Tab-separated table of N, CA and C in Angstrom:
chain	number	residue	atom	x	y	z
A	169	MET	N	0.832	-1.179	0.000
A	169	MET	CA	0.000	0.000	0.000
A	169	MET	C	0.884	1.252	0.000
A	170	ARG	N	0.487	2.251	-0.733
A	170	ARG	CA	1.250	3.491	-0.826
A	170	ARG	C	1.031	4.335	0.433
A	171	ARG	N	2.136	4.777	1.033
A	171	ARG	CA	2.096	5.527	2.297
A	171	ARG	C	2.269	7.017	2.031
A	172	VAL	N	1.381	7.797	2.647
A	172	VAL	CA	1.388	9.243	2.474
A	172	VAL	C	1.421	9.922	3.836
A	173	LEU	N	2.295	10.917	3.964
A	173	LEU	CA	2.312	11.784	5.139
A	173	LEU	C	1.715	13.119	4.727
A	174	ILE	N	0.682	13.545	5.439
A	174	ILE	CA	0.019	14.821	5.173
A	174	ILE	C	0.427	15.782	6.283
A	175	VAL	N	1.048	16.893	5.901
A	175	VAL	CA	1.565	17.851	6.878
A	175	VAL	C	0.931	19.213	6.630
A	176	ASP	N	0.130	19.656	7.588
A	176	ASP	CA	-0.523	20.961	7.496
A	176	ASP	C	-0.896	21.388	8.903
A	177	ASP	N	-0.729	22.670	9.220
A	177	ASP	CA	-1.089	23.132	10.558
A	177	ASP	C	-2.602	23.203	10.761
A	178	ASP	N	-3.372	23.049	9.697
A	178	ASP	CA	-4.829	23.021	9.759
A	178	ASP	C	-5.279	21.569	9.923
A	179	LYS	N	-5.715	21.233	11.132
A	179	LYS	CA	-6.106	19.850	11.433
A	179	LYS	C	-7.230	19.363	10.520
A	180	GLU	N	-8.192	20.229	10.219
A	180	GLU	CA	-9.295	19.846	9.343
A	180	GLU	C	-8.803	19.500	7.939
A	181	MET	N	-7.851	20.262	7.430
A	181	MET	CA	-7.271	19.977	6.115
A	181	MET	C	-6.616	18.598	6.131
A	182	CYS	N	-5.865	18.299	7.193
A	182	CYS	CA	-5.230	16.984	7.321
A	182	CYS	C	-6.273	15.874	7.311
A	183	GLU	N	-7.331	16.056	8.078
A	183	GLU	CA	-8.368	15.028	8.173
A	183	GLU	C	-9.088	14.831	6.847
A	184	GLU	N	-9.423	15.933	6.166
A	184	GLU	CA	-10.106	15.823	4.874
A	184	GLU	C	-9.251	15.099	3.848
A	185	LEU	N	-7.986	15.492	3.742
A	185	LEU	CA	-7.093	14.852	2.781
A	185	LEU	C	-6.862	13.387	3.145
A	186	SER	N	-6.754	13.104	4.430
A	186	SER	CA	-6.566	11.724	4.868
A	186	SER	C	-7.776	10.869	4.496
A	187	ASP	N	-8.977	11.403	4.708
A	187	ASP	CA	-10.195	10.663	4.347
A	187	ASP	C	-10.259	10.406	2.848
A	188	ILE	N	-10.021	11.442	2.062
A	188	ILE	CA	-10.104	11.318	0.593
A	188	ILE	C	-9.068	10.333	0.075
A	189	LEU	N	-7.830	10.479	0.497
A	189	LEU	CA	-6.771	9.592	0.012
A	189	LEU	C	-6.945	8.174	0.544
A	190	GLY	N	-7.450	8.042	1.770
A	190	GLY	CA	-7.724	6.719	2.328
A	190	GLY	C	-8.770	5.963	1.520
A	191	HIS	N	-9.777	6.686	1.029
A	191	HIS	CA	-10.840	6.053	0.233
A	191	HIS	C	-10.346	5.565	-1.129
A	192	ILE	N	-9.249	6.128	-1.616
A	192	ILE	CA	-8.750	5.678	-2.919
A	192	ILE	C	-7.508	4.789	-2.791
A	193	GLY	N	-7.263	4.297	-1.566
A	193	GLY	CA	-6.254	3.267	-1.419
A	193	GLY	C	-4.922	3.657	-0.829
A	194	TYR	N	-4.796	4.863	-0.320
A	194	TYR	CA	-3.543	5.268	0.309
A	194	TYR	C	-3.611	5.029	1.815
A	195	GLU	N	-2.499	4.659	2.412
A	195	GLU	CA	-2.370	4.606	3.865
A	195	GLU	C	-1.819	5.960	4.286
A	196	THR	N	-2.534	6.667	5.160
A	196	THR	CA	-2.123	8.031	5.494
A	196	THR	C	-1.761	8.187	6.957
A	197	GLU	N	-0.876	9.148	7.186
A	197	GLU	CA	-0.537	9.636	8.517
A	197	GLU	C	-0.561	11.137	8.419
A	198	THR	N	-0.833	11.816	9.542
A	198	THR	CA	-0.886	13.274	9.510
A	198	THR	C	-0.004	13.876	10.588
A	199	ALA	N	0.400	15.119	10.339
A	199	ALA	CA	1.140	15.896	11.332
A	199	ALA	C	0.727	17.356	11.171
A	200	THR	N	0.459	18.020	12.294
A	200	THR	CA	0.088	19.436	12.254
A	200	THR	C	1.209	20.328	12.766
A	201	ASP	N	2.327	19.740	13.059
A	201	ASP	CA	3.476	20.449	13.617
A	201	ASP	C	4.725	20.046	12.837
A	202	GLY	N	5.559	21.017	12.510
A	202	GLY	CA	6.752	20.733	11.728
A	202	GLY	C	7.733	19.797	12.409
A	203	GLY	N	7.874	19.916	13.716
A	203	GLY	CA	8.784	19.031	14.445
A	203	GLY	C	8.347	17.583	14.373
A	204	LYS	N	7.052	17.350	14.558
A	204	LYS	CA	6.523	15.990	14.461
A	204	LYS	C	6.690	15.464	13.039
A	205	ALA	N	6.385	16.313	12.055
A	205	ALA	CA	6.510	15.903	10.651
A	205	ALA	C	7.941	15.504	10.327
A	206	LEU	N	8.890	16.303	10.774
A	206	LEU	CA	10.293	16.007	10.507
A	206	LEU	C	10.692	14.669	11.131
A	207	SER	N	10.261	14.430	12.344
A	207	SER	CA	10.550	13.160	13.010
A	207	SER	C	9.953	11.986	12.231
A	208	LEU	N	8.714	12.128	11.782
A	208	LEU	CA	8.074	11.057	11.015
A	208	LEU	C	8.794	10.800	9.693
A	209	VAL	N	9.165	11.864	9.000
A	209	VAL	CA	9.858	11.729	7.706
A	209	VAL	C	11.188	11.010	7.882
A	210	GLU	N	11.885	11.316	8.960
A	210	GLU	CA	13.203	10.722	9.173
A	210	GLU	C	13.139	9.291	9.696
A	211	ARG	N	12.013	8.878	10.296
A	211	ARG	CA	11.902	7.537	10.879
A	211	ARG	C	11.108	6.548	10.028
A	212	ASN	N	10.311	7.033	9.082
A	212	ASN	CA	9.411	6.164	8.329
A	212	ASN	C	9.619	6.329	6.827
A	213	ALA	N	9.263	5.305	6.101
A	213	ALA	CA	9.345	5.368	4.634
A	213	ALA	C	7.977	5.769	4.087
A	214	TYR	N	7.947	6.866	3.352
A	214	TYR	CA	6.722	7.328	2.709
A	214	TYR	C	6.941	7.376	1.205
A	215	ASP	N	5.872	7.124	0.477
A	215	ASP	CA	5.917	7.280	-0.969
A	215	ASP	C	5.683	8.736	-1.357
A	216	LEU	N	4.928	9.444	-0.507
A	216	LEU	CA	4.534	10.816	-0.797
A	216	LEU	C	4.405	11.601	0.489
A	217	VAL	N	4.838	12.869	0.436
A	217	VAL	CA	4.592	13.811	1.520
A	217	VAL	C	3.851	15.000	0.910
A	218	LEU	N	2.652	15.280	1.444
A	218	LEU	CA	1.920	16.488	1.088
A	218	LEU	C	2.275	17.501	2.161
A	219	LEU	N	2.913	18.605	1.773
A	219	LEU	CA	3.589	19.467	2.736
A	219	LEU	C	3.185	20.925	2.604
A	220	ASP	N	2.624	21.470	3.690
A	220	ASP	CA	2.386	22.907	3.778
A	220	ASP	C	3.713	23.565	4.144
A	221	LEU	N	3.876	24.830	3.819
A	221	LEU	CA	5.128	25.517	4.114
A	221	LEU	C	5.124	26.200	5.478
A	222	LYS	N	3.986	26.732	5.871
A	222	LYS	CA	3.891	27.474	7.137
A	222	LYS	C	3.441	26.535	8.235
A	223	LEU	N	4.397	26.174	9.097
A	223	LEU	CA	4.145	25.199	10.159
A	223	LEU	C	4.765	25.673	11.463
A	224	PRO	N	4.175	25.267	12.597
A	224	PRO	CA	4.810	25.563	13.877
A	224	PRO	C	6.084	24.743	14.072
A	225	SER	N	7.019	25.281	14.764
A	225	SER	CA	8.298	24.707	15.216
A	225	SER	C	9.333	24.508	14.116
A	226	VAL	N	9.045	23.784	13.056
A	226	VAL	CA	9.981	23.596	11.941
A	226	VAL	C	9.215	23.907	10.658
A	227	GLY	N	9.760	24.793	9.833
A	227	GLY	CA	9.077	25.192	8.608
A	227	GLY	C	9.110	24.129	7.523
A	228	GLY	N	8.188	24.251	6.593
A	228	GLY	CA	8.074	23.296	5.503
A	228	GLY	C	9.310	23.210	4.622
A	229	LEU	N	9.989	24.336	4.405
A	229	LEU	CA	11.189	24.308	3.569
A	229	LEU	C	12.259	23.414	4.183
A	230	GLU	N	12.443	23.486	5.498
A	230	GLU	CA	13.437	22.625	6.157
A	230	GLU	C	13.036	21.156	6.054
A	231	ILE	N	11.747	20.865	6.198
A	231	ILE	CA	11.273	19.485	6.056
A	231	ILE	C	11.508	18.999	4.631
A	232	LEU	N	11.234	19.844	3.651
A	232	LEU	CA	11.481	19.502	2.245
A	232	LEU	C	12.952	19.185	2.021
A	233	ARG	N	13.836	20.027	2.524
A	233	ARG	CA	15.284	19.795	2.375
A	233	ARG	C	15.691	18.446	2.956
A	234	ARG	N	15.233	18.175	4.171
A	234	ARG	CA	15.628	16.949	4.859
A	234	ARG	C	15.016	15.719	4.189
A	235	ALA	N	13.775	15.825	3.734
A	235	ALA	CA	13.117	14.690	3.067
A	235	ALA	C	13.870	14.305	1.802
A	236	LYS	N	14.374	15.283	1.085
A	236	LYS	CA	15.059	15.004	-0.176
A	236	LYS	C	16.470	14.462	0.020
A	237	ARG	N	16.988	14.468	1.258
A	237	ARG	CA	18.305	13.891	1.554
A	237	ARG	C	18.218	12.409	1.918
A	238	ILE	N	17.007	11.922	2.149
A	238	ILE	CA	16.815	10.524	2.537
A	238	ILE	C	17.149	9.623	1.347
A	239	LEU	N	17.741	8.482	1.622
A	239	LEU	CA	18.171	7.562	0.575
A	239	LEU	C	17.054	7.276	-0.422
A	240	LEU	N	15.916	6.823	0.044
A	240	LEU	CA	14.765	6.589	-0.828
A	240	LEU	C	13.785	7.742	-0.612
A	241	ALA	N	14.160	8.903	-1.110
A	241	ALA	CA	13.395	10.124	-0.866
A	241	ALA	C	11.968	10.005	-1.391
A	242	PRO	N	11.006	10.456	-0.582
A	242	PRO	CA	9.619	10.428	-1.040
A	242	PRO	C	9.365	11.533	-2.068
A	243	LYS	N	8.313	11.348	-2.842
A	243	LYS	CA	7.810	12.427	-3.677
A	243	LYS	C	7.234	13.464	-2.711
A	244	VAL	N	7.527	14.741	-2.947
A	244	VAL	CA	7.005	15.797	-2.072
A	244	VAL	C	6.228	16.791	-2.921
A	245	VAL	N	4.946	16.958	-2.576
A	245	VAL	CA	4.098	17.942	-3.239
A	245	VAL	C	3.769	19.015	-2.204
A	246	ILE	N	4.117	20.246	-2.527
A	246	ILE	CA	3.836	21.375	-1.654
A	246	ILE	C	2.365	21.753	-1.814
A	247	VAL	N	1.667	21.871	-0.689
A	247	VAL	CA	0.268	22.289	-0.667
A	247	VAL	C	0.246	23.551	0.191
A	248	THR	N	0.115	24.719	-0.448
A	248	THR	CA	0.327	25.958	0.282
A	248	THR	C	-0.622	27.072	-0.113
A	249	GLY	N	-0.817	27.986	0.806
A	249	GLY	CA	-1.558	29.208	0.531
A	249	GLY	C	-0.614	30.326	0.153
A	250	SER	N	0.690	30.090	0.279
A	250	SER	CA	1.691	31.108	-0.064
A	250	SER	C	1.885	31.184	-1.566
A	251	SER	N	2.178	32.364	-2.017
A	251	SER	CA	2.484	32.537	-3.436
A	251	SER	C	3.924	32.119	-3.682
A	252	LEU	N	4.112	31.238	-4.633
A	252	LEU	CA	5.473	30.857	-5.006
A	252	LEU	C	5.824	31.388	-6.395
A	253	VAL	N	5.074	32.432	-6.803
A	253	VAL	CA	5.388	33.109	-8.055
A	253	VAL	C	6.778	33.709	-7.901
A	254	LEU	N	7.579	33.561	-8.911
A	254	LEU	CA	8.979	33.966	-8.791
A	254	LEU	C	9.185	35.459	-9.064
A	255	THR	N	8.669	36.281	-8.148
A	255	THR	CA	8.966	37.722	-8.180
A	255	THR	C	9.365	38.119	-6.772
A	256	GLU	N	10.123	39.165	-6.656
A	256	GLU	CA	10.580	39.625	-5.351
A	256	GLU	C	9.422	40.128	-4.491
A	257	GLU	N	8.393	40.703	-5.110
A	257	GLU	CA	7.327	41.357	-4.372
A	257	GLU	C	6.193	40.417	-3.980
A	258	SER	N	6.112	39.236	-4.533
A	258	SER	CA	4.906	38.421	-4.402
A	258	SER	C	4.626	37.891	-2.994
A	259	ASP	N	5.615	37.672	-2.166
A	259	ASP	CA	5.376	37.135	-0.836
A	259	ASP	C	6.540	37.532	0.067
A	260	ALA	N	6.247	38.381	1.014
A	260	ALA	CA	7.300	38.882	1.894
A	260	ALA	C	7.882	37.788	2.788
A	261	GLU	N	7.145	36.683	2.982
A	261	GLU	CA	7.608	35.624	3.876
A	261	GLU	C	8.673	34.730	3.241
A	262	LEU	N	8.741	34.692	1.925
A	262	LEU	CA	9.715	33.849	1.250
A	262	LEU	C	10.579	34.697	0.326
A	263	ASP	N	11.885	34.604	0.502
A	263	ASP	CA	12.759	35.344	-0.405
A	263	ASP	C	12.912	34.560	-1.711
A	264	MET	N	13.487	35.203	-2.693
A	264	MET	CA	13.615	34.600	-4.020
A	264	MET	C	14.414	33.296	-3.982
A	265	ASP	N	15.487	33.244	-3.193
A	265	ASP	CA	16.288	32.021	-3.110
A	265	ASP	C	15.472	30.855	-2.553
A	266	SER	N	14.642	31.133	-1.548
A	266	SER	CA	13.799	30.077	-0.969
A	266	SER	C	12.791	29.577	-1.987
A	267	LYS	N	12.188	30.489	-2.727
A	267	LYS	CA	11.212	30.099	-3.747
A	267	LYS	C	11.876	29.226	-4.813
A	268	LEU	N	13.065	29.613	-5.231
A	268	LEU	CA	13.783	28.820	-6.237
A	268	LEU	C	14.137	27.444	-5.689
A	269	GLU	N	14.558	27.385	-4.433
A	269	GLU	CA	14.901	26.098	-3.824
A	269	GLU	C	13.666	25.199	-3.726
A	270	ILE	N	12.531	25.760	-3.334
A	270	ILE	CA	11.293	24.982	-3.258
A	270	ILE	C	10.941	24.433	-4.625
A	271	ARG	N	11.002	25.269	-5.643
A	271	ARG	CA	10.663	24.822	-6.999
A	271	ARG	C	11.624	23.736	-7.485
A	272	ARG	N	12.891	23.826	-7.080
A	272	ARG	CA	13.887	22.840	-7.500
A	272	ARG	C	13.687	21.499	-6.784
A	273	LEU	N	13.373	21.532	-5.503
A	273	LEU	CA	13.287	20.310	-4.706
A	273	LEU	C	11.921	19.625	-4.760
A	274	ALA	N	10.856	20.401	-4.854
A	274	ALA	CA	9.506	19.823	-4.800
A	274	ALA	C	9.172	19.108	-6.102
A	275	ASP	N	8.347	18.068	-5.974
A	275	ASP	CA	7.886	17.318	-7.142
A	275	ASP	C	6.609	17.904	-7.716
A	276	GLY	N	6.039	18.869	-7.026
A	276	GLY	CA	4.838	19.547	-7.492
A	276	GLY	C	4.419	20.581	-6.470
A	277	ILE	N	3.618	21.534	-6.917
A	277	ILE	CA	3.115	22.588	-6.039
A	277	ILE	C	1.643	22.788	-6.345
A	278	VAL	N	0.828	22.789	-5.298
A	278	VAL	CA	-0.607	23.056	-5.415
A	278	VAL	C	-0.910	24.225	-4.488
A	279	THR	N	-1.590	25.233	-5.012
A	279	THR	CA	-1.925	26.414	-4.220
A	279	THR	C	-3.354	26.320	-3.697
A	280	LYS	N	-3.515	26.574	-2.405
A	280	LYS	CA	-4.832	26.573	-1.775
A	280	LYS	C	-5.610	27.810	-2.240
A	281	PRO	N	-6.894	27.722	-2.437
A	281	PRO	CA	-7.717	26.512	-2.442
A	281	PRO	C	-7.492	25.732	-3.736
A	282	PHE	N	-7.660	24.433	-3.686
A	282	PHE	CA	-7.433	23.570	-4.843
A	282	PHE	C	-8.548	22.531	-4.907
A	283	SER	N	-8.704	21.934	-6.069
A	283	SER	CA	-9.667	20.838	-6.214
A	283	SER	C	-8.922	19.523	-5.988
A	284	ILE	N	-9.665	18.507	-5.604
A	284	ILE	CA	-9.061	17.186	-5.417
A	284	ILE	C	-8.476	16.686	-6.723
A	285	ASP	N	-9.163	16.940	-7.829
A	285	ASP	CA	-8.638	16.530	-9.137
A	285	ASP	C	-7.285	17.171	-9.411
A	286	GLU	N	-7.146	18.448	-9.067
A	286	GLU	CA	-5.864	19.147	-9.260
A	286	GLU	C	-4.775	18.512	-8.412
A	287	LEU	N	-5.109	18.193	-7.156
A	287	LEU	CA	-4.139	17.558	-6.267
A	287	LEU	C	-3.741	16.192	-6.796
A	288	LEU	N	-4.704	15.380	-7.188
A	288	LEU	CA	-4.397	14.042	-7.693
A	288	LEU	C	-3.558	14.096	-8.958
A	289	GLU	N	-3.771	15.115	-9.779
A	289	GLU	CA	-2.956	15.290	-10.984
A	289	GLU	C	-1.506	15.571	-10.606
A	290	LYS	N	-1.298	16.412	-9.597
A	290	LYS	CA	0.070	16.719	-9.151
A	290	LYS	C	0.735	15.508	-8.507
A	291	ILE	N	-0.058	14.721	-7.758
A	291	ILE	CA	0.499	13.533	-7.114
A	291	ILE	C	0.952	12.536	-8.174
A	292	GLY	N	0.111	12.327	-9.177
A	292	GLY	CA	0.448	11.386	-10.239
A	292	GLY	C	0.617	9.979	-9.700
A	293	PRO	N	1.177	9.090	-10.515
A	293	PRO	CA	1.394	7.717	-10.050
A	293	PRO	C	2.518	7.646	-9.017
A	294	LEU	N	2.336	6.812	-8.024
A	294	LEU	CA	3.374	6.637	-7.006
A	294	LEU	C	4.066	5.301	-7.183
């Protein structure tokens, strides 16, 4: 069974995505805190990580960096409300270098709000 870690500080978002993905055959785990997510990523094998960028304790970019260093790195799809448009003015929370690094490391990016079809398209085959 394909294993998915859903990481978002919004507990309802985690639960909704877990229910939807569970119904189509994924085994899911959730984390609403960056520290917990990082611990799970480093201790468990996942096929996919759905990752928000704005998280308590450890940010999504650090989790993305660490996930991609794992020997059998999971596919990581960023699920965010932040703009990752590559302009200096678009989002004061992320500098241009961070945006470029996210685009380079992530396997896909979905901007909230999104449709399930859009998310499944970004996830693709695992």
